[in-house]
Amino acid sequence: MLDSTLQSFWTQPLLPNEARILNPNAQRILTEKFLLPHLQELETYLLAVRTRLDPELNALQSEKLGKRYPLGQCLEIAEAVQTLLLKIEISELPIHAITGYVAMRKFLRAGGIFRQVWGDLRGQYFQNAFQLGTLYVDVANDTVVPTKPKVEILPFAEAQFIPIRDFEHFSLIANRYWQHEIYPNHVLPALAPFCPLIHVNKQGKIQFHDATDYMLAMTRRMAF
């Protein structure tokens, strides 16, 4: 039997963009029915959408923090793909992408969940990806290592993608991924409940972190 604290965690409402599946049994049934039989076609569809957006996104921001597109732009790519996926028409797609489009639309009409998620990927990175039923979908898989495939689809349970638990966890990943030195915010105490960390990057730039929707909601849920 699940520990009551753990059981409470897995059934409580999701935080914004939390890397967790609510109602996993229902989503598993829908995933098995509509998505798993067409997994390769789904990947082809997502790749077609990403490929269509690349020239536009590259022109919009060809470089970020000294790195050429697509490096470091997982959020920008994920948001652009999400927007296009929700409005694209079948007539706009190449023929080889249509089966995946149809499978995903049937899944969504049946009650399947498609949402952007953010968290700790394999203890090394902050990553923006998607929960699609019980699948982990990364449409920006090449934003750290550009030679990787642009799209990656895995069972969510196997992706090693977990929610940020607290600010200690956040600090650990920020140090590994961004190479930031992290200090407690004793400088601006009025801001500290919401941004309790001071980051210093390798160039010596100072930043306060982290006022995203997820981290603020996590802070409130933990009663600061």
Short mmCIF file of N, CA, C and O in Angstrom, two decimals, residues 9-10 12 15-20 117-128 160-178 197 210 212-219 221-222:
data_model
loop_
_atom_site.label_atom_id
_atom_site.label_comp_id
_atom_site.label_asym_id
_atom_site.label_seq_id
_atom_site.Cartn_x
_atom_site.Cartn_y
_atom_site.Cartn_z
N PHE A 9 0.59 13.09 -2.81
CA PHE A 9 1.32 13.83 -3.84
C PHE A 9 0.83 13.48 -5.23
O PHE A 9 0.57 14.36 -6.06
N TRP A 10 0.67 12.19 -5.51
CA TRP A 10 0.34 11.76 -6.86
C TRP A 10 -1.11 12.01 -7.24
O TRP A 10 -1.48 11.88 -8.40
N GLN A 12 -2.81 14.96 -5.95
CA GLN A 12 -3.14 16.37 -5.80
C GLN A 12 -3.08 17.08 -7.15
O GLN A 12 -2.47 16.58 -8.10
N LEU A 15 0.63 21.34 -10.64
CA LEU A 15 1.12 22.70 -10.72
C LEU A 15 1.28 23.07 -12.20
O LEU A 15 1.33 22.19 -13.07
N PRO A 16 1.38 24.36 -12.52
CA PRO A 16 1.58 24.74 -13.92
C PRO A 16 2.82 24.06 -14.51
O PRO A 16 3.91 24.13 -13.94
N ASN A 17 2.62 23.36 -15.62
CA ASN A 17 3.73 22.70 -16.35
C ASN A 17 4.44 21.63 -15.54
O ASN A 17 5.58 21.27 -15.84
N GLU A 18 3.79 21.08 -14.51
CA GLU A 18 4.44 20.07 -13.69
C GLU A 18 4.67 18.79 -14.48
O GLU A 18 3.78 18.31 -15.19
N ALA A 19 5.85 18.21 -14.34
CA ALA A 19 6.23 17.00 -15.07
C ALA A 19 5.66 15.76 -14.37
O ALA A 19 6.39 14.95 -13.80
N ARG A 20 4.36 15.62 -14.45
CA ARG A 20 3.67 14.52 -13.79
C ARG A 20 2.37 14.27 -14.52
O ARG A 20 1.77 15.20 -15.08
N VAL A 117 5.20 20.58 -20.37
CA VAL A 117 5.72 20.28 -19.04
C VAL A 117 7.18 20.71 -18.94
O VAL A 117 7.89 20.80 -19.94
N TRP A 118 7.60 20.97 -17.71
CA TRP A 118 8.97 21.43 -17.46
C TRP A 118 9.49 20.74 -16.21
O TRP A 118 8.73 20.53 -15.26
N GLY A 119 10.78 20.38 -16.23
CA GLY A 119 11.32 19.74 -15.04
C GLY A 119 12.77 19.33 -15.22
O GLY A 119 13.49 19.84 -16.09
N ASP A 120 13.15 18.38 -14.40
CA ASP A 120 14.51 17.85 -14.34
C ASP A 120 14.59 16.63 -15.26
O ASP A 120 13.95 15.62 -15.02
N LEU A 121 15.41 16.74 -16.30
CA LEU A 121 15.60 15.63 -17.22
C LEU A 121 16.90 14.91 -16.89
O LEU A 121 18.00 15.47 -17.04
N ARG A 122 16.75 13.70 -16.37
CA ARG A 122 17.88 12.79 -16.10
C ARG A 122 18.93 13.38 -15.16
O ARG A 122 20.12 13.05 -15.24
N GLY A 123 18.49 14.27 -14.28
CA GLY A 123 19.40 14.83 -13.29
C GLY A 123 20.44 15.78 -13.86
O GLY A 123 21.36 16.20 -13.15
N GLN A 124 20.28 16.18 -15.14
CA GLN A 124 21.31 16.98 -15.80
C GLN A 124 20.79 18.31 -16.34
O GLN A 124 21.55 19.29 -16.39
N TYR A 125 19.53 18.37 -16.78
CA TYR A 125 19.04 19.53 -17.50
C TYR A 125 17.68 19.97 -16.97
O TYR A 125 16.90 19.16 -16.49
N PHE A 126 17.38 21.25 -17.15
CA PHE A 126 16.00 21.71 -17.17
C PHE A 126 15.50 21.50 -18.59
O PHE A 126 16.19 21.87 -19.54
N GLN A 127 14.31 20.93 -18.72
CA GLN A 127 13.82 20.67 -20.07
C GLN A 127 12.35 21.02 -20.19
O GLN A 127 11.56 20.79 -19.29
N ASN A 128 12.02 21.63 -21.34
CA ASN A 128 10.63 21.87 -21.72
C ASN A 128 10.23 20.79 -22.71
O ASN A 128 10.88 20.61 -23.74
N GLN A 160 12.89 9.49 -17.36
CA GLN A 160 13.66 10.07 -16.25
C GLN A 160 13.46 11.58 -16.20
O GLN A 160 14.42 12.36 -16.08
N PHE A 161 12.20 11.96 -16.28
CA PHE A 161 11.80 13.37 -16.30
C PHE A 161 10.90 13.60 -15.10
O PHE A 161 9.81 13.03 -15.03
N ILE A 162 11.36 14.40 -14.15
CA ILE A 162 10.64 14.52 -12.88
C ILE A 162 10.43 15.98 -12.51
O ILE A 162 11.15 16.87 -12.96
N PRO A 163 9.43 16.24 -11.67
CA PRO A 163 9.20 17.63 -11.21
C PRO A 163 10.34 18.11 -10.31
O PRO A 163 10.98 17.32 -9.62
N ILE A 164 10.56 19.40 -10.33
CA ILE A 164 11.48 20.02 -9.37
C ILE A 164 10.80 19.96 -8.00
O ILE A 164 9.68 20.42 -7.83
N ARG A 165 11.50 19.40 -7.01
CA ARG A 165 10.90 19.17 -5.69
C ARG A 165 10.94 20.41 -4.81
O ARG A 165 10.02 20.68 -4.05
N ASP A 166 12.05 21.15 -4.88
CA ASP A 166 12.26 22.28 -3.99
C ASP A 166 13.42 23.11 -4.54
O ASP A 166 13.99 22.79 -5.60
N PHE A 167 13.80 24.15 -3.83
CA PHE A 167 14.85 25.03 -4.33
C PHE A 167 16.24 24.41 -4.24
O PHE A 167 17.15 24.77 -4.99
N GLU A 168 16.41 23.46 -3.34
CA GLU A 168 17.69 22.74 -3.31
C GLU A 168 17.85 21.91 -4.59
O GLU A 168 18.94 21.89 -5.20
N HIS A 169 16.78 21.24 -5.00
CA HIS A 169 16.79 20.48 -6.25
C HIS A 169 17.03 21.43 -7.44
O HIS A 169 17.86 21.15 -8.31
N PHE A 170 16.33 22.56 -7.45
CA PHE A 170 16.51 23.54 -8.52
C PHE A 170 17.97 23.99 -8.59
O PHE A 170 18.56 24.08 -9.67
N SER A 171 18.57 24.27 -7.43
CA SER A 171 19.95 24.75 -7.39
C SER A 171 20.92 23.72 -7.95
O SER A 171 21.87 24.06 -8.66
N LEU A 172 20.67 22.45 -7.64
CA LEU A 172 21.54 21.38 -8.12
C LEU A 172 21.56 21.32 -9.64
O LEU A 172 22.62 21.26 -10.28
N ILE A 173 20.37 21.37 -10.26
CA ILE A 173 20.29 21.30 -11.73
C ILE A 173 20.84 22.59 -12.36
O ILE A 173 21.52 22.55 -13.39
N ALA A 174 20.56 23.73 -11.75
CA ALA A 174 21.06 25.01 -12.28
C ALA A 174 22.59 25.02 -12.29
O ALA A 174 23.21 25.52 -13.23
N ASN A 175 23.19 24.46 -11.27
CA ASN A 175 24.64 24.40 -11.22
C ASN A 175 25.21 23.49 -12.30
O ASN A 175 26.18 23.81 -12.98
N ARG A 176 24.56 22.33 -12.49
CA ARG A 176 25.04 21.37 -13.49
C ARG A 176 24.79 21.87 -14.92
O ARG A 176 25.67 21.75 -15.79
N TYR A 177 23.61 22.41 -15.16
CA TYR A 177 23.19 22.74 -16.52
C TYR A 177 23.72 24.11 -16.95
O TYR A 177 24.25 24.27 -18.06
N TRP A 178 23.55 25.10 -16.11
CA TRP A 178 23.93 26.46 -16.46
C TRP A 178 25.33 26.83 -15.97
O TRP A 178 25.82 27.91 -16.29
N LEU A 197 16.95 32.60 -4.39
CA LEU A 197 18.30 32.26 -4.84
C LEU A 197 18.91 33.38 -5.66
O LEU A 197 18.22 34.06 -6.43
N ASP A 210 13.70 31.95 -8.78
CA ASP A 210 13.21 31.70 -10.13
C ASP A 210 11.72 31.98 -10.08
O ASP A 210 11.00 31.31 -9.35
N THR A 212 9.20 31.64 -12.22
CA THR A 212 8.30 31.02 -13.21
C THR A 212 7.00 30.62 -12.52
O THR A 212 6.91 30.52 -11.29
N ASP A 213 5.98 30.35 -13.34
CA ASP A 213 4.69 29.94 -12.79
C ASP A 213 4.83 28.68 -11.94
O ASP A 213 4.22 28.57 -10.87
N TYR A 214 5.64 27.72 -12.44
CA TYR A 214 5.79 26.47 -11.69
C TYR A 214 6.45 26.71 -10.34
O TYR A 214 5.97 26.24 -9.30
N MET A 215 7.57 27.43 -10.32
CA MET A 215 8.31 27.61 -9.07
C MET A 215 7.52 28.44 -8.07
O MET A 215 7.55 28.18 -6.86
N LEU A 216 6.78 29.44 -8.54
CA LEU A 216 5.95 30.22 -7.63
C LEU A 216 4.83 29.37 -7.04
O LEU A 216 4.52 29.44 -5.85
N ALA A 217 4.21 28.54 -7.89
CA ALA A 217 3.15 27.66 -7.40
C ALA A 217 3.70 26.63 -6.41
O ALA A 217 3.07 26.30 -5.40
N MET A 218 4.89 26.09 -6.71
CA MET A 218 5.53 25.15 -5.78
C MET A 218 5.81 25.82 -4.44
O MET A 218 5.57 25.23 -3.36
N THR A 219 6.29 27.05 -4.48
CA THR A 219 6.59 27.80 -3.26
C THR A 219 5.33 28.00 -2.43
O THR A 219 5.34 27.81 -1.21
N ARG A 221 2.57 26.16 -2.58
CA ARG A 221 2.06 24.88 -2.09
C ARG A 221 2.85 24.40 -0.87
O ARG A 221 2.31 23.73 0.01
N MET A 222 4.14 24.77 -0.83
CA MET A 222 4.97 24.39 0.32
C MET A 222 4.88 25.42 1.45
O MET A 222 5.63 25.35 2.42
#
